[in-house]
Tab-separated table of C-alpha atoms and ligand atoms in Angstrom:
chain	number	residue	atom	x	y	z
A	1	UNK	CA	0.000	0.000	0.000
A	2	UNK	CA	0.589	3.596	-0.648
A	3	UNK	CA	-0.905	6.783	0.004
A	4	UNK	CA	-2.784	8.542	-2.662
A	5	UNK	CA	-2.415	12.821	-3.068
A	6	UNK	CA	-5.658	12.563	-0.625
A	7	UNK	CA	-3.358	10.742	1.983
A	8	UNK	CA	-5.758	7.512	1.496
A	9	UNK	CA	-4.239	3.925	1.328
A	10	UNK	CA	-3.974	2.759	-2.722
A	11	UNK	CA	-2.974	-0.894	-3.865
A	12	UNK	CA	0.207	-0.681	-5.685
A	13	UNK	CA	-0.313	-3.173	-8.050
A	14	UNK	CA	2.601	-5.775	-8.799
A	15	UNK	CA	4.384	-4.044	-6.000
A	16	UNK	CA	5.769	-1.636	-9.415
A	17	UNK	CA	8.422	0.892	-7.447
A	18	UNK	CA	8.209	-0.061	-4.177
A	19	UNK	CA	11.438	-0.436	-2.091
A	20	UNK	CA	11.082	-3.702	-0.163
A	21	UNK	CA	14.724	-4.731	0.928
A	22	UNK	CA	18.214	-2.790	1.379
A	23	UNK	CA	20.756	-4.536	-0.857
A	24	UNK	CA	24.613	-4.542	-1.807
A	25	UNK	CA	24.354	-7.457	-4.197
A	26	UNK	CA	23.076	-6.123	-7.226
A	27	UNK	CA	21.959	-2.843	-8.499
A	28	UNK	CA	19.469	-2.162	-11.882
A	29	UNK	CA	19.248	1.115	-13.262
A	30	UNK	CA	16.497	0.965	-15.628
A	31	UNK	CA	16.617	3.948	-17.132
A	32	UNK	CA	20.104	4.483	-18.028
A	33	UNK	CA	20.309	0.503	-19.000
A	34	UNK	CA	23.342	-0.212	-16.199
A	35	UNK	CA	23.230	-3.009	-14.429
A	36	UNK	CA	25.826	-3.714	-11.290
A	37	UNK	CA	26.979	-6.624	-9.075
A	38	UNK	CA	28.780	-5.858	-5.786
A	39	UNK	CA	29.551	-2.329	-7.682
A	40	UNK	CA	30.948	-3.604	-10.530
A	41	UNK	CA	29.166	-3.180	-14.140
A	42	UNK	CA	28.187	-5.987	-15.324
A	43	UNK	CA	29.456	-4.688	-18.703
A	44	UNK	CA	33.028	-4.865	-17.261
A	45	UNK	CA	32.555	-8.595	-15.748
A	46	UNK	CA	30.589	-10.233	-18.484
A	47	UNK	CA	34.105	-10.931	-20.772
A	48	UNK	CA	36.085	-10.792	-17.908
A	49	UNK	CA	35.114	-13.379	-14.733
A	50	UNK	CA	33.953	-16.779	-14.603
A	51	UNK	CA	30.629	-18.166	-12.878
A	52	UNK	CA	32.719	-19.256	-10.041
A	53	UNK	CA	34.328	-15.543	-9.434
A	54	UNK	CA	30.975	-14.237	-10.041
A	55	UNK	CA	29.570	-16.588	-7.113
A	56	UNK	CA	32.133	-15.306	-5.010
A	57	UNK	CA	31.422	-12.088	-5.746
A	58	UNK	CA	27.882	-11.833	-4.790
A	59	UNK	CA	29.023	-13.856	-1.872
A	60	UNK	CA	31.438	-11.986	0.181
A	61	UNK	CA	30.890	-8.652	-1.457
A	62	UNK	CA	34.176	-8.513	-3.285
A	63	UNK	CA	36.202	-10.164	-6.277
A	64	UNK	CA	38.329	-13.238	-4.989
A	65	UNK	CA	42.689	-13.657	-5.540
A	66	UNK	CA	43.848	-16.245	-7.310
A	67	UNK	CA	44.486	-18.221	-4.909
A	68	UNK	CA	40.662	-18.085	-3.568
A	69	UNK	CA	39.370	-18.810	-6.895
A	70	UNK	CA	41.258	-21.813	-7.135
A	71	UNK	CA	39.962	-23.259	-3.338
A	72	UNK	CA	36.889	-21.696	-4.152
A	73	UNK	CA	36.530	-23.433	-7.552
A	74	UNK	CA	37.781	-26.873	-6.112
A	75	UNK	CA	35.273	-26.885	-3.273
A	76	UNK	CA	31.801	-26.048	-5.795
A	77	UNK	CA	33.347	-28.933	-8.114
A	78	UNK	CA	34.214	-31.108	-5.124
A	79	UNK	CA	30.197	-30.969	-4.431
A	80	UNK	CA	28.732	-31.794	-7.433
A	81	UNK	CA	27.844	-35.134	-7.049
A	82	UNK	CA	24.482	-35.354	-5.993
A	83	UNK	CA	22.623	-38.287	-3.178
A	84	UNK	CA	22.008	-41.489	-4.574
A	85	UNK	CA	18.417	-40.819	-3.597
A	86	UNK	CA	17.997	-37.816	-5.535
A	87	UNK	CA	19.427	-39.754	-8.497
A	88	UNK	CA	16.388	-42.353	-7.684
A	89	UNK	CA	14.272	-39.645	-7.592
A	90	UNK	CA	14.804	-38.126	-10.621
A	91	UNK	CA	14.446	-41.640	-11.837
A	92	UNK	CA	10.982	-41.767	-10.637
A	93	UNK	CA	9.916	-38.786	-12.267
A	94	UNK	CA	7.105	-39.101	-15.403
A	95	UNK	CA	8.989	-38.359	-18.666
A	96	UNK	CA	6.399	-35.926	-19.157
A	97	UNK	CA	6.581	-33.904	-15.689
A	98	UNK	CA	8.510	-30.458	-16.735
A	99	UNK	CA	12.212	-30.284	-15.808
A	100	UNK	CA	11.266	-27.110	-13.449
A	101	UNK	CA	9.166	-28.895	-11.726
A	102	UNK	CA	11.181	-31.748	-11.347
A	103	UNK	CA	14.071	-29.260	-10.170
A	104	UNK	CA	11.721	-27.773	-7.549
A	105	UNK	CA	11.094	-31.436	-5.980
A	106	UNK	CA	15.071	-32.163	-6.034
A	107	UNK	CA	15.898	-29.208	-4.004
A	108	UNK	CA	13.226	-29.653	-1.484
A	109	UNK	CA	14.552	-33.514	-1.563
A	110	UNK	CA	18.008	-32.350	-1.095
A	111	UNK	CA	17.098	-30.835	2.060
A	112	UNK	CA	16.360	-34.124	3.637
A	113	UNK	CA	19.948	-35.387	3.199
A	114	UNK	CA	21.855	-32.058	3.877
A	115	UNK	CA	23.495	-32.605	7.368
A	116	UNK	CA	23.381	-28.628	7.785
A	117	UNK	CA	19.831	-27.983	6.734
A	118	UNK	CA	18.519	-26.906	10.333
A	119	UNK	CA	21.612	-24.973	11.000
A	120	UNK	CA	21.809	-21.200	10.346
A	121	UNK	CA	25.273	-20.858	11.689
A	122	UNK	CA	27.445	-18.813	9.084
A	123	UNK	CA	29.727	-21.780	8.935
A	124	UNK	CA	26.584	-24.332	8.235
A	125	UNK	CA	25.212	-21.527	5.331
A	126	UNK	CA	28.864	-21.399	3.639
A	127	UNK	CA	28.514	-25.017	3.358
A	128	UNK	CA	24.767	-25.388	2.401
A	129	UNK	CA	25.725	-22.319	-0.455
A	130	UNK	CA	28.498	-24.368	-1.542
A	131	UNK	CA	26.325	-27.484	-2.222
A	132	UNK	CA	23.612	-26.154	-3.554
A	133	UNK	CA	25.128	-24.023	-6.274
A	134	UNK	CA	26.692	-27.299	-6.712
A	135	UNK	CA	24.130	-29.479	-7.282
A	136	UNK	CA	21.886	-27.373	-9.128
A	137	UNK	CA	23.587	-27.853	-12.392
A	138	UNK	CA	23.773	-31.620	-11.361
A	139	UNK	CA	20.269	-31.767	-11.309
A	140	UNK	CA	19.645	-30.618	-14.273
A	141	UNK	CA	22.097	-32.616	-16.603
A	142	UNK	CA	21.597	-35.655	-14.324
A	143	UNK	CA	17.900	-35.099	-14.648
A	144	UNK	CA	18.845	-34.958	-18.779
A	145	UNK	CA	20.765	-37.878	-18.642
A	146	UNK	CA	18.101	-40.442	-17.325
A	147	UNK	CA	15.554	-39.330	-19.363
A	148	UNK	CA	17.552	-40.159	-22.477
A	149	UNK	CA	18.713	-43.507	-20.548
A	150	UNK	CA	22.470	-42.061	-20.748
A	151	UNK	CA	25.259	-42.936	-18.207
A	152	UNK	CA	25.455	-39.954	-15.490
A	153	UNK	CA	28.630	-38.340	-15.448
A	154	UNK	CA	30.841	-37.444	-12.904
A	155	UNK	CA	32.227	-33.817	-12.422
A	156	UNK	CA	35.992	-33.025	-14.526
A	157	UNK	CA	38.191	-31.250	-12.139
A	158	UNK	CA	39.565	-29.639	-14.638
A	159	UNK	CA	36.496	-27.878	-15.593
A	160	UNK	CA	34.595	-25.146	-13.420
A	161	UNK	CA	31.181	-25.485	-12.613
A	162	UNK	CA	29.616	-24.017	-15.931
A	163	UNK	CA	31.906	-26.231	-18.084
A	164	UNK	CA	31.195	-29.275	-16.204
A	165	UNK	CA	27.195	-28.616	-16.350
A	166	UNK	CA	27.763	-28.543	-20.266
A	167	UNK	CA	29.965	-31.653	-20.604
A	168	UNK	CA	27.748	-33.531	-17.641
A	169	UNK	CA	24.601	-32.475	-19.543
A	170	UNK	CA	25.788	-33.129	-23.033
A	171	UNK	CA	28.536	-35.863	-22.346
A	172	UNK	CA	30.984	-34.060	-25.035
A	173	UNK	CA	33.817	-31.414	-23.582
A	174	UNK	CA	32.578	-28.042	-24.195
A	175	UNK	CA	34.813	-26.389	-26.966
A	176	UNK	CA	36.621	-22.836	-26.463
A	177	UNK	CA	33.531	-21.409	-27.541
A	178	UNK	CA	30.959	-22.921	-25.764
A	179	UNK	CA	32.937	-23.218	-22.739
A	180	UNK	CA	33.339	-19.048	-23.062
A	181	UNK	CA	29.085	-18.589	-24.134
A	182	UNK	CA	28.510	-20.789	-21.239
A	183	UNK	CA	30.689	-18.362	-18.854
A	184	UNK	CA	28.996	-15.369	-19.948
A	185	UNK	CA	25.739	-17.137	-20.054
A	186	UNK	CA	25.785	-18.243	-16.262
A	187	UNK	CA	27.548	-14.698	-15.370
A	188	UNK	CA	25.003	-12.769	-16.851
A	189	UNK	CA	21.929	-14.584	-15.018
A	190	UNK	CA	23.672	-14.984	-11.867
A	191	UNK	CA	21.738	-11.858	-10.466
A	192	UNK	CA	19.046	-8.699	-10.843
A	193	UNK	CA	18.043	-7.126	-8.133
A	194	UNK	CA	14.455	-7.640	-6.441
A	195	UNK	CA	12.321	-9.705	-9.437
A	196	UNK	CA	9.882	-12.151	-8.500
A	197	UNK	CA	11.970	-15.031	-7.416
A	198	UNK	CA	14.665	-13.377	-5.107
A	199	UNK	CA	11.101	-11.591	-3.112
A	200	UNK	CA	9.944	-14.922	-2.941
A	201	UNK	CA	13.622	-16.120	-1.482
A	202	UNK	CA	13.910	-12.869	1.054
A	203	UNK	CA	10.478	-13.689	1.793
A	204	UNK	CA	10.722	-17.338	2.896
A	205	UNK	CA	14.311	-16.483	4.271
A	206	UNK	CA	12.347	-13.855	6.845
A	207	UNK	CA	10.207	-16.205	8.623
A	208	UNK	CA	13.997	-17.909	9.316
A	209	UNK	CA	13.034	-20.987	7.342
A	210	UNK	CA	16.461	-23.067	6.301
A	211	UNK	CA	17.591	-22.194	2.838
A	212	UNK	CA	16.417	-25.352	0.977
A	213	UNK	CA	12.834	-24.166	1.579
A	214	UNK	CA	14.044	-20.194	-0.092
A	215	UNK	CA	15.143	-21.691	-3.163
A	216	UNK	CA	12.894	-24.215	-3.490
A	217	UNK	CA	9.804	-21.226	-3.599
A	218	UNK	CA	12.103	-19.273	-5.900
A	219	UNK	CA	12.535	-22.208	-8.307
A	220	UNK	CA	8.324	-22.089	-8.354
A	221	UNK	CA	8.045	-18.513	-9.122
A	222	UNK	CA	10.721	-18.855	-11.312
A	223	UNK	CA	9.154	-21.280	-13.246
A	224	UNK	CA	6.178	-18.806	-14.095
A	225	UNK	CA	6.060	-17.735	-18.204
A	226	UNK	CA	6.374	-13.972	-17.055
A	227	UNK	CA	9.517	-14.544	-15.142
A	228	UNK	CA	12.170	-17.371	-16.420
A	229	UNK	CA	9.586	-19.079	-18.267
A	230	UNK	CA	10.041	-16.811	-20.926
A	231	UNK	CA	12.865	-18.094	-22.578
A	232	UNK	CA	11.515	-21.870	-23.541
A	233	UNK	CA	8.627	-19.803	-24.951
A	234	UNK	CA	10.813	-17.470	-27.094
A	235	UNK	CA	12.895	-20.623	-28.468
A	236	UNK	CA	9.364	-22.038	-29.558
A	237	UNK	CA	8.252	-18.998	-31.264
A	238	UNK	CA	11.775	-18.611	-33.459
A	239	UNK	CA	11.501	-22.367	-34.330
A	240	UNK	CA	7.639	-21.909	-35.375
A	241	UNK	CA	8.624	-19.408	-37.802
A	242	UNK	CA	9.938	-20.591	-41.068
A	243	UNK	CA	12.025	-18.174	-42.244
A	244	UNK	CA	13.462	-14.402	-42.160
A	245	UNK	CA	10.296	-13.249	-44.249
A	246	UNK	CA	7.706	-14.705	-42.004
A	247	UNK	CA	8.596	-12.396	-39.099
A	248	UNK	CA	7.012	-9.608	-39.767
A	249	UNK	CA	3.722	-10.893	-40.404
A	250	UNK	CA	3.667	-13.566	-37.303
A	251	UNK	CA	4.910	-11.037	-35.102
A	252	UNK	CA	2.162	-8.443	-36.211
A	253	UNK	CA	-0.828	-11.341	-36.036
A	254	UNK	CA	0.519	-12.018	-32.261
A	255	UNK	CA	0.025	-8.601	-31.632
A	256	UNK	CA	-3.570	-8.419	-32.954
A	257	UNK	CA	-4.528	-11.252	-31.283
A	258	UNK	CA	-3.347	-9.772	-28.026
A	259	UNK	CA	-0.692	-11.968	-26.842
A	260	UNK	CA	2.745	-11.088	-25.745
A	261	UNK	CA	5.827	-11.841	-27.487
A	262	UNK	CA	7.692	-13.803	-25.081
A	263	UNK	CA	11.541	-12.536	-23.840
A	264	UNK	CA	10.403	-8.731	-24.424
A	265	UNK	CA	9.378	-5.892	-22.317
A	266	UNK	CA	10.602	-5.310	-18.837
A	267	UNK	CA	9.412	-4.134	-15.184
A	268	UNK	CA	12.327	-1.975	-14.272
A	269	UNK	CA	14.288	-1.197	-18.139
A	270	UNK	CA	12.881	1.878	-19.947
A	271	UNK	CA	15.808	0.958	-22.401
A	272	UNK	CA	18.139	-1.923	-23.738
A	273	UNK	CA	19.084	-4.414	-20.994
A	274	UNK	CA	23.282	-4.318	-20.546
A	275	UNK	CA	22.727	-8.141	-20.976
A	276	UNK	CA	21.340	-8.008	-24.259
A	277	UNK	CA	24.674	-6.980	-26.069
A	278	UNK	CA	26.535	-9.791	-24.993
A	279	UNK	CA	24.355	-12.791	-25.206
A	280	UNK	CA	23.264	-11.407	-29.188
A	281	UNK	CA	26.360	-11.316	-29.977
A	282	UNK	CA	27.039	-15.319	-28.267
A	283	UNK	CA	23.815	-16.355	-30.223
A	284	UNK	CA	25.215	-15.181	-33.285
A	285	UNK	CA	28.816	-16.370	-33.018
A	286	UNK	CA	27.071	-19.764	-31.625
A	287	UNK	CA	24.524	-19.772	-34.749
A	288	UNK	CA	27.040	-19.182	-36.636
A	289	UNK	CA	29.656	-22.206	-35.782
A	290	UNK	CA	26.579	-24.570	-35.495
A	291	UNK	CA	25.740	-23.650	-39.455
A	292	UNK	CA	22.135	-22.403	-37.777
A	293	UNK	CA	22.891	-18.731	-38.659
A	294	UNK	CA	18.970	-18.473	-39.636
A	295	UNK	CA	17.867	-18.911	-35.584
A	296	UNK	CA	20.163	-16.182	-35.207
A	297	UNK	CA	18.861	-13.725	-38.634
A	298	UNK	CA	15.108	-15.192	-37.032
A	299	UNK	CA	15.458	-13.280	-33.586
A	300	UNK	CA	17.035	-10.435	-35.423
A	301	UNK	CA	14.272	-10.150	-37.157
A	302	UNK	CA	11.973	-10.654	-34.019
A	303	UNK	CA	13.664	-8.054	-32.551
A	304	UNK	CA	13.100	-5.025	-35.232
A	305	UNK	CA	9.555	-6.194	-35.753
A	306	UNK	CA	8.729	-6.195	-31.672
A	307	UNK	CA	10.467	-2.780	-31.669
A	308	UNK	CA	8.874	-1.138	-34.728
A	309	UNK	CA	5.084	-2.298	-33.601
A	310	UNK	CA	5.280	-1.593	-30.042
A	311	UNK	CA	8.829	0.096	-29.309
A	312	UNK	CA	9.775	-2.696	-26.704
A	313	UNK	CA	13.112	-4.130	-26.029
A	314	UNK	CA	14.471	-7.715	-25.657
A	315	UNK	CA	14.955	-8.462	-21.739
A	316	UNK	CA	17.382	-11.306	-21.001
A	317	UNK	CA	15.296	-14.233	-22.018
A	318	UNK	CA	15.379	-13.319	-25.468
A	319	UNK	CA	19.066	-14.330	-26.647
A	320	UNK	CA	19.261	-16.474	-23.789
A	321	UNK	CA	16.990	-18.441	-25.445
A	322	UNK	CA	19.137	-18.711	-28.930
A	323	UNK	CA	22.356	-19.418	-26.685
A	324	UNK	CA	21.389	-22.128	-24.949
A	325	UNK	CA	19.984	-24.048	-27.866
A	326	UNK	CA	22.871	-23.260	-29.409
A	327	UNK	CA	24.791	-25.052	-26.758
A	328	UNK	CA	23.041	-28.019	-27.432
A	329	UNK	CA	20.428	-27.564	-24.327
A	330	UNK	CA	16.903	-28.652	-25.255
A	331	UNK	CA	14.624	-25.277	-24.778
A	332	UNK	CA	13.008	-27.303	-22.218
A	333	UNK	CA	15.438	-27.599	-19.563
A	334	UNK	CA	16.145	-23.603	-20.477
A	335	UNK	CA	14.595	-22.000	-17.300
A	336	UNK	CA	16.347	-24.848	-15.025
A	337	UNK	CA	19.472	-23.691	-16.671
A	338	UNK	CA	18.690	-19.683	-15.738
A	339	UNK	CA	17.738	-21.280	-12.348
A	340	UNK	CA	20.975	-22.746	-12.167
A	341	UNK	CA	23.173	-19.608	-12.493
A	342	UNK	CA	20.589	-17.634	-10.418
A	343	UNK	CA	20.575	-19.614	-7.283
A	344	UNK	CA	24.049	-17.975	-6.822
A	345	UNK	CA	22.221	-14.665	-6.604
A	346	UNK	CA	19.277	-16.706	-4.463
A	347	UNK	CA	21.452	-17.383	-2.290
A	348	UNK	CA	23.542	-14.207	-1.833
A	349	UNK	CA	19.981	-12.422	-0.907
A	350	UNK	CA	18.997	-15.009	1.390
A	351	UNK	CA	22.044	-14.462	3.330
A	352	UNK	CA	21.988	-11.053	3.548
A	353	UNK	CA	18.547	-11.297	4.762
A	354	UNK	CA	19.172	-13.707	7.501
A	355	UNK	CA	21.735	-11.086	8.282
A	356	UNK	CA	19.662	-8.384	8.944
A	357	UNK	CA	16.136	-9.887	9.411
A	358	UNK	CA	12.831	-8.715	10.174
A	359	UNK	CA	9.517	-10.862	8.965
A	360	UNK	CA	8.129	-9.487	5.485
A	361	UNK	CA	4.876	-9.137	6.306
A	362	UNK	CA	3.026	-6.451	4.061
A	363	UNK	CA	-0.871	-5.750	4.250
A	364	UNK	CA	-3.852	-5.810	2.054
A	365	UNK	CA	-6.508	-3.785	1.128
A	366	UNK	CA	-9.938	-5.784	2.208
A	367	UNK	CA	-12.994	-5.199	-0.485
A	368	UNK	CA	-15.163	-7.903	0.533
A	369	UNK	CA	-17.758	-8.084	2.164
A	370	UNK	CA	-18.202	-6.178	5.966
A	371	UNK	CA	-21.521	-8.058	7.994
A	372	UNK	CA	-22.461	-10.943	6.438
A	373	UNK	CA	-25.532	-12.613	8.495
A	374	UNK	CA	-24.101	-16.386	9.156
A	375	UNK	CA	-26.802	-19.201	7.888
A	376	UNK	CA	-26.249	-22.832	9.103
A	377	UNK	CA	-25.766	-25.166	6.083
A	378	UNK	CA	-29.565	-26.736	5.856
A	379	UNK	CA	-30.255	-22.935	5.114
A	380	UNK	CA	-27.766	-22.521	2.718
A	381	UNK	CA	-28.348	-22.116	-1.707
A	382	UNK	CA	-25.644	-22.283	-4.005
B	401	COA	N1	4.614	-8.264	-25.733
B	401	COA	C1	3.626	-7.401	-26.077
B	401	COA	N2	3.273	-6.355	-25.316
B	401	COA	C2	3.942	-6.183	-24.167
B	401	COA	C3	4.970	-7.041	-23.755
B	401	COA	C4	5.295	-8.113	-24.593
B	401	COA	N3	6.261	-8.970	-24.265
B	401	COA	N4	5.452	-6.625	-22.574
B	401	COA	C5	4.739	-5.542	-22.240
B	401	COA	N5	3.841	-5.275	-23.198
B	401	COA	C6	2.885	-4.173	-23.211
B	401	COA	C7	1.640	-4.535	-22.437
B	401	COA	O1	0.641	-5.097	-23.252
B	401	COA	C8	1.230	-3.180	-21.908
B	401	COA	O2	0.625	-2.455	-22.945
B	401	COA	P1	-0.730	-1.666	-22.680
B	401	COA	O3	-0.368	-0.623	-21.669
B	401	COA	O4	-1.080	-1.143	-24.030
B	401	COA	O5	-1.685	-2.688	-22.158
B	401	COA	C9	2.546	-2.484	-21.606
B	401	COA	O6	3.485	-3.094	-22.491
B	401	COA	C10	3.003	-2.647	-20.158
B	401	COA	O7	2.962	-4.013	-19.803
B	401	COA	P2	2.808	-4.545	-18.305
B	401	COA	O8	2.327	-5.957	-18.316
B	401	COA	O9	2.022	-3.574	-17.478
B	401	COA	O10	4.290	-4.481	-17.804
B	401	COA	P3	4.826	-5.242	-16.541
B	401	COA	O11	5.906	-4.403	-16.002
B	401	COA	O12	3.747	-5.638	-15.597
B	401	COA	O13	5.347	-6.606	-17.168
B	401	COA	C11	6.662	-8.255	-18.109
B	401	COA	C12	6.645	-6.905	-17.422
B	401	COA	C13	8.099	-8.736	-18.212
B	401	COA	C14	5.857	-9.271	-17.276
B	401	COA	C15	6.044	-8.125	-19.513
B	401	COA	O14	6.822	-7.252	-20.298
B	401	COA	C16	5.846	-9.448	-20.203
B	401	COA	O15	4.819	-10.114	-20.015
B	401	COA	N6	6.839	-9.894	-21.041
B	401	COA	C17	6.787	-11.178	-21.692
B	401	COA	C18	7.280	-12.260	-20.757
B	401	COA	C19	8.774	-12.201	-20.548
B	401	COA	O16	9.543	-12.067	-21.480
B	401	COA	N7	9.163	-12.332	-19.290
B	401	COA	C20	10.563	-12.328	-18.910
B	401	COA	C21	10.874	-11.119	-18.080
B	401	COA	S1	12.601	-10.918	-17.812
């Protein structure tokens, strides 16, 4: 709630504005298009820092040595593997059931078997981060793996975590390519501010519920087509449209009929994201080396006709969407794969709200009804 000119209590509807939390993890400015982590533009860390920096990053609030990274690096990789009863699990899912969903259940089963799950010490939440930015990616390729009837994989040391999610998904060595796309990929998600799924986090995290139970209600609200959704639904649109030519004319009848083009618009930009840049020009280079170049001239062509019809811009899901099937990930498993980099940012907030807690607890405005005269149920009509 807010109050109106007339001092009177008004709905703000989707929250739009409103400052819920103090932060020092991430920072969007929406009209000049800058986005920062820990202070640092994400413009300047997208070529520059792995996933694994980028964890530590939003971690401990600075960038790691070299000899941090390397311990630091060891120790995600080192937890990779997941429980044999999560493996089961996953085995026991219906083909059908949707990888998010499936991702949801693991991390909530995870819980069960994580020695530290009832233990908010700092010591017990460095170790419960560490696994579960761990096992995320497991889940995922594992999850991948047994649905194809593949062999699981175990973790390459000599990989980091975003290389090893490729090769443990795909069961080939990413190549310098795709092992830098993925990087930049898993950087560029890793964080952004307040959206749905990190107020779902801080909001679990502020009744003092263990972290399991944060991520597991930010995996659902991920999971929702007008948050990370978005991007399975933009890689079905491109690969619905035939060709360069068709764009304009199925992006126009989309807009008659009503419906939104999926991996556009944006809550908080007024302008282009700072993501955009670097993931269209991935999905092109990607496109390129895969002999696919049309998925890549396809969202191209997306993009002018979304921004000549309605003058909206491509938020992250867009190219993400062209990267990651150009990485060989089935669109699919795309939003478990944004879910994978962003529980390093999940878990950063959830920290710093444990550190500095108070319950959220907003209010609502009531506009039922007031005096209602109570009838026992023989009296009662439909
Ligand atoms: N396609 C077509 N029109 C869109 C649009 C889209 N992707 N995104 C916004 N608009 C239009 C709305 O129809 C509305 O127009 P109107 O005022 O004429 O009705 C206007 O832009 C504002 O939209 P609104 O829904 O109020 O903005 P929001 O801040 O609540 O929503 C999103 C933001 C992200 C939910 C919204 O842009 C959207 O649904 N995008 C598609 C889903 C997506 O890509 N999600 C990933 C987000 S990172």
């Amino acid at each position: 709630m807010a109050n109106n000119t007339n001092g009177e209590k008004v709905v703000v509807r989707g929250l739009e504005g409103v400052v819920a939390a103090e932060t020092s993890i991430s920072y969007v400015d929406g009209i000049h298009g800058r986005l920062l982590y820990q202070g640092y533009d994400i413009r300047d860390l997208a070529e520059n820092v792995s996933f694994t920096e980028t964890i530590f990053l939003l971690w401990r609030g600075r960038l790691p040595t070299l000899a941090e990274l390397k311990t630091f690096r060891s120790e995600i990789v080192g937890e990779m593997r997941l429980p044999s009863q999560v493996v089961e699990m996953l085995k026991l899912t219906p083909p059908n059931s949707h990888p998010m969903a499936v991702l949801r259940s693991a991390v909530s089963m995870l819980a069960n078997f994580d020695p530290d799950v009832e233990d908010r010490s700092p010591e017990a939440n460095w170790r419960k981060a560490r696994r579960l930015v761990a096992q995320v990616p497991t889940i995922i390729a594992d999850l991948h793996r047994v649905r194809r009837g593949l062999p699981l994989l175990s973790p390459d040391p000599n990989f980091g975590i975003s290389a090893n999610f490729l090769y443990m998904l795909r069961g080939t060595p990413p190549n310098e390519l795709e092992r830098k796309a993925v990087e930049v990929l898993m950087v560029l998600l890793a964080d952004h501010e307040l959206n749905a799924s990190t107020f779902t986090a801080r909001v679990i995290a502020s009744t003092l519920a263990d972290m399991h139970s944060a991520l597991a209600g930010a995996l659902g609200a991920l999971k929702g087509p007008l948050h990370g959704g978005a991007n399975q639904r933009v890689m079905e649109m491109i690969l619905d449209i035939p060709d360069v030519e068709t764009v304009q004319a199925y992006i126009a009848g989309m807009l008659e009929n009503k419906k939104r083009i999926m991996g556009f618009g944006h809550r908080v930009y007024r302008t282009e994201d700072p993501r955009t840049r670097h993931l269209r020009k991935y999905s092109e280079l990607l496109c390129e080396s895969r002999n696919e170049q049309h998925i890549h001239e396809i969202s191209r062509r997306i993009e002018q006709a979304v921004m000549e019809a309605k003058g909206i811009y491509p938020n992250v899901d867009f190219y993400s969407a062209t990267v990651q099937h150009a990485l060989g990930i089935p669109a699919e498993y795309f939003t478990a794969v944004f879910a994978a980099s962003r529980t390093a940012g999940w878990i950063a907030h959830i920290l710093e709200q444990y550190a500095d807690n108070r319950l959220i607890r907003p209010t609502s405005h009531y506009i039922g009804e007031m005096s209602l005269p109570f009838l026992s149920i023989e009296k009662r009509t439909a």
